Short mmCIF file of C-alpha atoms in Angstrom, two decimals:
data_model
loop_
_atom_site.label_atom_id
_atom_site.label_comp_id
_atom_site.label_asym_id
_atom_site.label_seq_id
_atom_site.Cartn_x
_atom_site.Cartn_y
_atom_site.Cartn_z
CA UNK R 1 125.27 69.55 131.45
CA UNK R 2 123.46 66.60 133.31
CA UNK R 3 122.34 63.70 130.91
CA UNK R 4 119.09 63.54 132.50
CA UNK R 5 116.09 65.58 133.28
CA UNK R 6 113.95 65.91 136.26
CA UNK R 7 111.24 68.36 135.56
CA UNK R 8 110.41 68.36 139.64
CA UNK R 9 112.51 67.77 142.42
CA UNK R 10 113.38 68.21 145.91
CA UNK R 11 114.69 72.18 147.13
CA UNK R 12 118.02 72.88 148.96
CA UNK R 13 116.01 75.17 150.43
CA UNK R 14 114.54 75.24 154.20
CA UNK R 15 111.71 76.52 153.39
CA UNK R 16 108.93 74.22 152.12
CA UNK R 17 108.72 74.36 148.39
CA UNK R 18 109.43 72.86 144.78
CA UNK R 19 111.92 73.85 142.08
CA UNK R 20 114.00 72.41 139.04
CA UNK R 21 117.32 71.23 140.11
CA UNK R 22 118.82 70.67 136.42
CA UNK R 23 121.26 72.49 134.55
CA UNK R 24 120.25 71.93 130.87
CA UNK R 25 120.83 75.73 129.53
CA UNK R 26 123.64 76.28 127.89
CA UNK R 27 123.12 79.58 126.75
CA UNK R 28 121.29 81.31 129.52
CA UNK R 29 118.85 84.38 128.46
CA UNK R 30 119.98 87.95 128.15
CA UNK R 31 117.98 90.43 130.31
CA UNK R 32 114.60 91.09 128.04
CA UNK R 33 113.80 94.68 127.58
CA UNK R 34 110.23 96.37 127.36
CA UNK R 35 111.22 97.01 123.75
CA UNK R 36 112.30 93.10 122.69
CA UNK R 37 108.84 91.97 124.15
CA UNK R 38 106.20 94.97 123.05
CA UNK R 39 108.09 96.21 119.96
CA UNK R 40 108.14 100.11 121.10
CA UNK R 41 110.69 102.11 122.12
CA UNK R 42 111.67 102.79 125.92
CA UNK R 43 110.33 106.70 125.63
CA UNK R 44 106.85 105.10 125.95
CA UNK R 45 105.91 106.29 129.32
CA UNK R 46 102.23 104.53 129.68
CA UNK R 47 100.39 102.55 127.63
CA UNK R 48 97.39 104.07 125.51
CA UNK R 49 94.57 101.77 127.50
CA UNK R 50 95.68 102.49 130.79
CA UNK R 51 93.83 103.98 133.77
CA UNK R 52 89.89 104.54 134.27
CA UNK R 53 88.20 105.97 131.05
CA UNK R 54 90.17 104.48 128.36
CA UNK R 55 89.07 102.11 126.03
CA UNK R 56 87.40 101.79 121.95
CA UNK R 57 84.05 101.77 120.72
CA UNK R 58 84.69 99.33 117.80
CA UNK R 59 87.39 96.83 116.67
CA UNK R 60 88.36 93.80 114.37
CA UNK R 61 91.08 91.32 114.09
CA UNK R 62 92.72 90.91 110.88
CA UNK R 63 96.17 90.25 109.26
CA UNK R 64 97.53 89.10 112.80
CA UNK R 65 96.79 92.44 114.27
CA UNK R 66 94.21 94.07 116.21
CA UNK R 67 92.74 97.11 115.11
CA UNK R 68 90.44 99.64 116.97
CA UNK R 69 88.83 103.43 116.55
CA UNK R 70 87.48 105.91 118.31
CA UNK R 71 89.55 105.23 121.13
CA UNK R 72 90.30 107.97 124.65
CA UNK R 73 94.22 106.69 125.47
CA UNK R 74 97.10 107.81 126.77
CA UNK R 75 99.47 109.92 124.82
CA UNK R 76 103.06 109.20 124.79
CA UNK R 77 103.37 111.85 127.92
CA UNK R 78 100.29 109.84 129.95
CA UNK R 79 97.71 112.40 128.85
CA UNK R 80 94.68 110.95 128.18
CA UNK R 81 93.39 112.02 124.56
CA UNK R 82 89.87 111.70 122.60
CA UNK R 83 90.85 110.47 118.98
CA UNK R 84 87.07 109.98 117.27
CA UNK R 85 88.25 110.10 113.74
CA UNK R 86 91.44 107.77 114.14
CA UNK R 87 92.56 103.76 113.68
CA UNK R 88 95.07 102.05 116.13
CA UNK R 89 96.25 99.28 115.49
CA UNK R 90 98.58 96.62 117.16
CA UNK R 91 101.83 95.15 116.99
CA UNK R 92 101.89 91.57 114.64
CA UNK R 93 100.56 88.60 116.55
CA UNK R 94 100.62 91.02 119.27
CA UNK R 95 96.43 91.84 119.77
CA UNK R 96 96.77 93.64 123.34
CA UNK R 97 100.23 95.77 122.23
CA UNK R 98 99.55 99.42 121.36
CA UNK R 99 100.45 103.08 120.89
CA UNK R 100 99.20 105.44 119.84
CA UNK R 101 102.03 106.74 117.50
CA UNK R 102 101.05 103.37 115.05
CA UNK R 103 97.49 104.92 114.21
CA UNK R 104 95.49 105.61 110.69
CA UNK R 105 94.13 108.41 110.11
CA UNK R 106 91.78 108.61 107.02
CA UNK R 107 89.81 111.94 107.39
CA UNK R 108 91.35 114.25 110.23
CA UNK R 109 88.71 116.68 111.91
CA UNK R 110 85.79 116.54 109.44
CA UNK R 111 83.21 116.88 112.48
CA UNK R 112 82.46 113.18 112.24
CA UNK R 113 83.24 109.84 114.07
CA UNK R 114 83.85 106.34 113.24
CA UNK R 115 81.02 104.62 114.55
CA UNK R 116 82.09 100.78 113.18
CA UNK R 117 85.02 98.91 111.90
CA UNK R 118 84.72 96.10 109.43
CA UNK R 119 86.77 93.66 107.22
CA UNK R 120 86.26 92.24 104.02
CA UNK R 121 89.07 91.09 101.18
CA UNK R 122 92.30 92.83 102.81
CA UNK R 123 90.29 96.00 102.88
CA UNK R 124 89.12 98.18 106.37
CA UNK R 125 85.52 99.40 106.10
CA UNK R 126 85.69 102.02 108.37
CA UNK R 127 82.30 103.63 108.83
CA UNK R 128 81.21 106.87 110.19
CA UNK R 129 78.11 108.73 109.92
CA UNK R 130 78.08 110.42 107.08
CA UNK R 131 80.33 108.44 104.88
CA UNK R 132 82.58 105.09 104.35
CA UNK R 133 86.33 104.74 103.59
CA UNK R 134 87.78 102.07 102.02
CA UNK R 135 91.08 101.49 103.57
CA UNK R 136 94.06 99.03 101.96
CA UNK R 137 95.40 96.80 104.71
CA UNK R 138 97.11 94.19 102.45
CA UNK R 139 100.69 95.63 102.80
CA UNK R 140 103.01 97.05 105.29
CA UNK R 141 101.77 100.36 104.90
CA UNK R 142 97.96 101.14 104.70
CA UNK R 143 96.53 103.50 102.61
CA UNK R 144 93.03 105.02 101.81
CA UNK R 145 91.76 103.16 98.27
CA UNK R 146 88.58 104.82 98.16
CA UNK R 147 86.08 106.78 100.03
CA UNK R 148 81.93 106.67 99.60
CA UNK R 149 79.95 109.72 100.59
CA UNK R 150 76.51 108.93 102.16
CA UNK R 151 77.05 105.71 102.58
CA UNK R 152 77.86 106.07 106.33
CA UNK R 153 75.94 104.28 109.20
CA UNK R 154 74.54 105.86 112.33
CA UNK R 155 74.04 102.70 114.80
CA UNK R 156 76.76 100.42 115.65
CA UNK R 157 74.96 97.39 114.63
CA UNK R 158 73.80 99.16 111.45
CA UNK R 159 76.29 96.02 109.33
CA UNK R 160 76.65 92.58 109.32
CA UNK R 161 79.22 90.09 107.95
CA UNK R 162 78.42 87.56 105.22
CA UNK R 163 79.75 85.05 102.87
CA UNK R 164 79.26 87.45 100.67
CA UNK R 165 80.79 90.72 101.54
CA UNK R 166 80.08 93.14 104.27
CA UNK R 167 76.46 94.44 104.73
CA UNK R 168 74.91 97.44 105.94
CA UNK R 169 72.10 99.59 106.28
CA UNK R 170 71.07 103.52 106.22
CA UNK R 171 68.41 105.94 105.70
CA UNK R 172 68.99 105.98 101.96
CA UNK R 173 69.88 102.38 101.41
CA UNK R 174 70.98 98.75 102.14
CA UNK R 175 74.63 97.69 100.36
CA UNK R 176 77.06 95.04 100.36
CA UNK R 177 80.40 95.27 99.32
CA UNK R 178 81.90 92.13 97.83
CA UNK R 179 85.41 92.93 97.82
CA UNK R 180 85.22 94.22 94.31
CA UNK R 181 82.16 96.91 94.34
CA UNK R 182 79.43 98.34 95.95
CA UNK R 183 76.35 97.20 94.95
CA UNK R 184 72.49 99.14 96.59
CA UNK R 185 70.51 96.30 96.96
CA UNK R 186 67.84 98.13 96.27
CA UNK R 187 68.18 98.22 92.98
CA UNK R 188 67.90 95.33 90.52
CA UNK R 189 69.17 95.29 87.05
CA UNK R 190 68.95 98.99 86.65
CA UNK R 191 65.79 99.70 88.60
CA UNK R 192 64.60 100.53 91.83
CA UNK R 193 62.64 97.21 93.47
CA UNK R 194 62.01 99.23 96.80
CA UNK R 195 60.80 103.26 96.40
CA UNK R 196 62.62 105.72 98.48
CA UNK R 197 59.48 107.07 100.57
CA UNK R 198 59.27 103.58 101.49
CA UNK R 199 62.55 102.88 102.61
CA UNK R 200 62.73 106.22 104.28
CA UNK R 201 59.33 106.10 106.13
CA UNK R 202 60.57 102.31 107.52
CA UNK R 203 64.21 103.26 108.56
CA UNK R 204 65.41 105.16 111.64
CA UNK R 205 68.60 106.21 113.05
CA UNK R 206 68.72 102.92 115.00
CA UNK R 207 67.79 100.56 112.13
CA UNK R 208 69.65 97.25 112.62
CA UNK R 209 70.84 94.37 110.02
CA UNK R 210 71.50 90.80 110.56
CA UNK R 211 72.66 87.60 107.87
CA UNK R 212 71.18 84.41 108.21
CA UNK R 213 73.44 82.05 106.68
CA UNK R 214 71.80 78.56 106.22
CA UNK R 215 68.80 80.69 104.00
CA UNK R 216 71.73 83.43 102.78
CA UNK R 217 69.29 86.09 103.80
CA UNK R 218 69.81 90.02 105.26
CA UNK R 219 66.99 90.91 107.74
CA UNK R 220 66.54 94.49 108.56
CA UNK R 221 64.97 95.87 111.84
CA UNK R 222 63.18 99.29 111.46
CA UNK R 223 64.95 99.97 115.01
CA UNK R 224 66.54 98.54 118.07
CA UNK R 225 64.39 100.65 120.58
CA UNK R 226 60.61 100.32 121.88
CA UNK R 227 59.08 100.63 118.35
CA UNK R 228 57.52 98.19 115.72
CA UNK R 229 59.07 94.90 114.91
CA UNK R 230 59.03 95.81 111.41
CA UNK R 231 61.10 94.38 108.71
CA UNK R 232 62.69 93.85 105.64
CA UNK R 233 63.87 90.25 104.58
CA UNK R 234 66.26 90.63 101.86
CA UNK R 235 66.94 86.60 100.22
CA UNK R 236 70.95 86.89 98.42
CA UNK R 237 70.00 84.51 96.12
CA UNK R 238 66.88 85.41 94.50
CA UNK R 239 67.77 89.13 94.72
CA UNK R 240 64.25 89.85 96.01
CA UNK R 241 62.81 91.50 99.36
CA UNK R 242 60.00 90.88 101.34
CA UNK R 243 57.95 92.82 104.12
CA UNK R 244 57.09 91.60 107.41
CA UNK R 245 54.90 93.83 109.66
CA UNK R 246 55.42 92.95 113.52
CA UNK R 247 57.65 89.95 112.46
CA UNK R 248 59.85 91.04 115.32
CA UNK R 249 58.21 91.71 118.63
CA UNK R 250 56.59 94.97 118.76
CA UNK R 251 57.04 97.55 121.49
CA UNK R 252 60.53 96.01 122.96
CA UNK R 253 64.36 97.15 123.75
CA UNK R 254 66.41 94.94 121.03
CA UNK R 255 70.22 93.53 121.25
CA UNK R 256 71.72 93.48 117.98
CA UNK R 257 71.71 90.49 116.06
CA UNK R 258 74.52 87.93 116.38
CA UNK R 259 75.56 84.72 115.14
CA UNK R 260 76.25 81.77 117.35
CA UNK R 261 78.31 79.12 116.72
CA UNK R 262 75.99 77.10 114.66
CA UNK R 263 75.36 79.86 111.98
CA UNK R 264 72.06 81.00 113.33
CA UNK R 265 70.90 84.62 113.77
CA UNK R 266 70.39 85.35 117.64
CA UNK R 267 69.09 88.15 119.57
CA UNK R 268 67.25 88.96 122.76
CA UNK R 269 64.62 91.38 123.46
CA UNK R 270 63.06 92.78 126.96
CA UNK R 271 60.01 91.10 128.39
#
């Protein structure tokens, strides 16, 4: 071993160019295999987003690993496959490392689709249209803890995160689930506070919910296409909702809401 180091230095070499000239391993490293580096086995033959029409429609990061759903990949043989009822999820610390052999299944062919993936308390909310399952991620092994008919969403941007829970909205209600329950916040010490024409005659199938943290307050958009900017302002710490009638511009193509980086709720609209 040399005593000293020289990060850069001159090449041997004719040709013009720069290299190490030290000798400072003493172990040098064994040939790394696709398996010591991705965590699969060699009989992997492509990887699941590979190729033109691949990809997810929803995601989260959680627990050091990525997980996605309603995914087309790659099969172990390289056939592209629709999965619209399943969970992949990645290797440990490993976001962009998949197969599709490491998936969750909760509900297998019930003519539904996950439409949004959410996390709250070591728990998966995965949401499809007619119903929401409650899926275990703290251990090793996942497994289903509960599941909650009609209470399904039927827009992506139908929930929201909080510092509360995880927040959503459909045709028969708004909820938040605080890593203990589900609660309809609705209702209010064991009455309804909105009526269920009401509710029904302001949703739609694109209804839209977003959480303004420095007020801890939901909004609710009647819809993300050309109709009314109608709303519903719910405030988290007086338990109470308000109306607003053309609070949002009326008559305009929405984005979703989002939060930036300074906690506010964010979203565009067309001219």
């Amino acid at each position: 071993n040399e005593t000293s180091y020289i990060m850069w230095d001159s090449s041997p070499l004719t040709n013009t160019g720069i290299a190490t000239n030290t000798k400072l391993l003493t172990a040098p490293l064994e040939i790394i295999s696709y398996e010591d580096s991705s965590g699969f086995g060699g009989e992997i033959t492509a990887a699941p987003f590979d190729g033109i029409g691949t990809g997810f429609k929803t995601s989260v990061v959680t627990n050091r690993r990525a997980y996605v759903a309603n995914f087309k990949a790659n099969d172990s043989s390289g056939n592209v496959q629709v999965y619209g009822d399943a969970i992949m999820k990645s290797q440990v610390n490993k976001f962009d490392s998949f197969t599709v052999e490491n998936r969750l299944e909760a509900s297998i062919r019930d003519g539904d689709e996950i439409i949004k993936l959410e996390e709250y308390a070591d728990r998966l909310l995965e949401f499809k249209k007619k119903k929401m399952t409650l899926i275990n991620i703290s251990q090793d092994v996942e497994f289903v803890e509960d599941i909650f008919n009609y209470k399904g969403i039927l827009h992506y941007a139908a929930t929201c995160r909080t510092d509360f829970g995880v927040a959503w909205v459909n045709r028969q209600g708004c909820y938040l689930y605080d890593g203990q329950k589900i609660s309809n916040l609705l209702e209010k010490g064991g009455r309804q506070i909105i009526k269920e024409s009401d509710w029904a005659s302001f949703t739609t199938d694109e209804s839209m919910i977003g959480y303004f943290p420095k007020k801890r307050q939901l909004i609710v958009m009647k819809g993300s296409s050309a109709v009314a900017g109608d709303i519903y302002l719910f405030d988290m710490v007086t338990q109470s909702w308000v109306q607003g009638n053309s609070a949002l511009t009326d008559s305009e193509e929405h984005t979703n809401f989002i939060n930036d980086s300074n906690g506010d709720l964010v979203w565009a609209h067309t001219s």
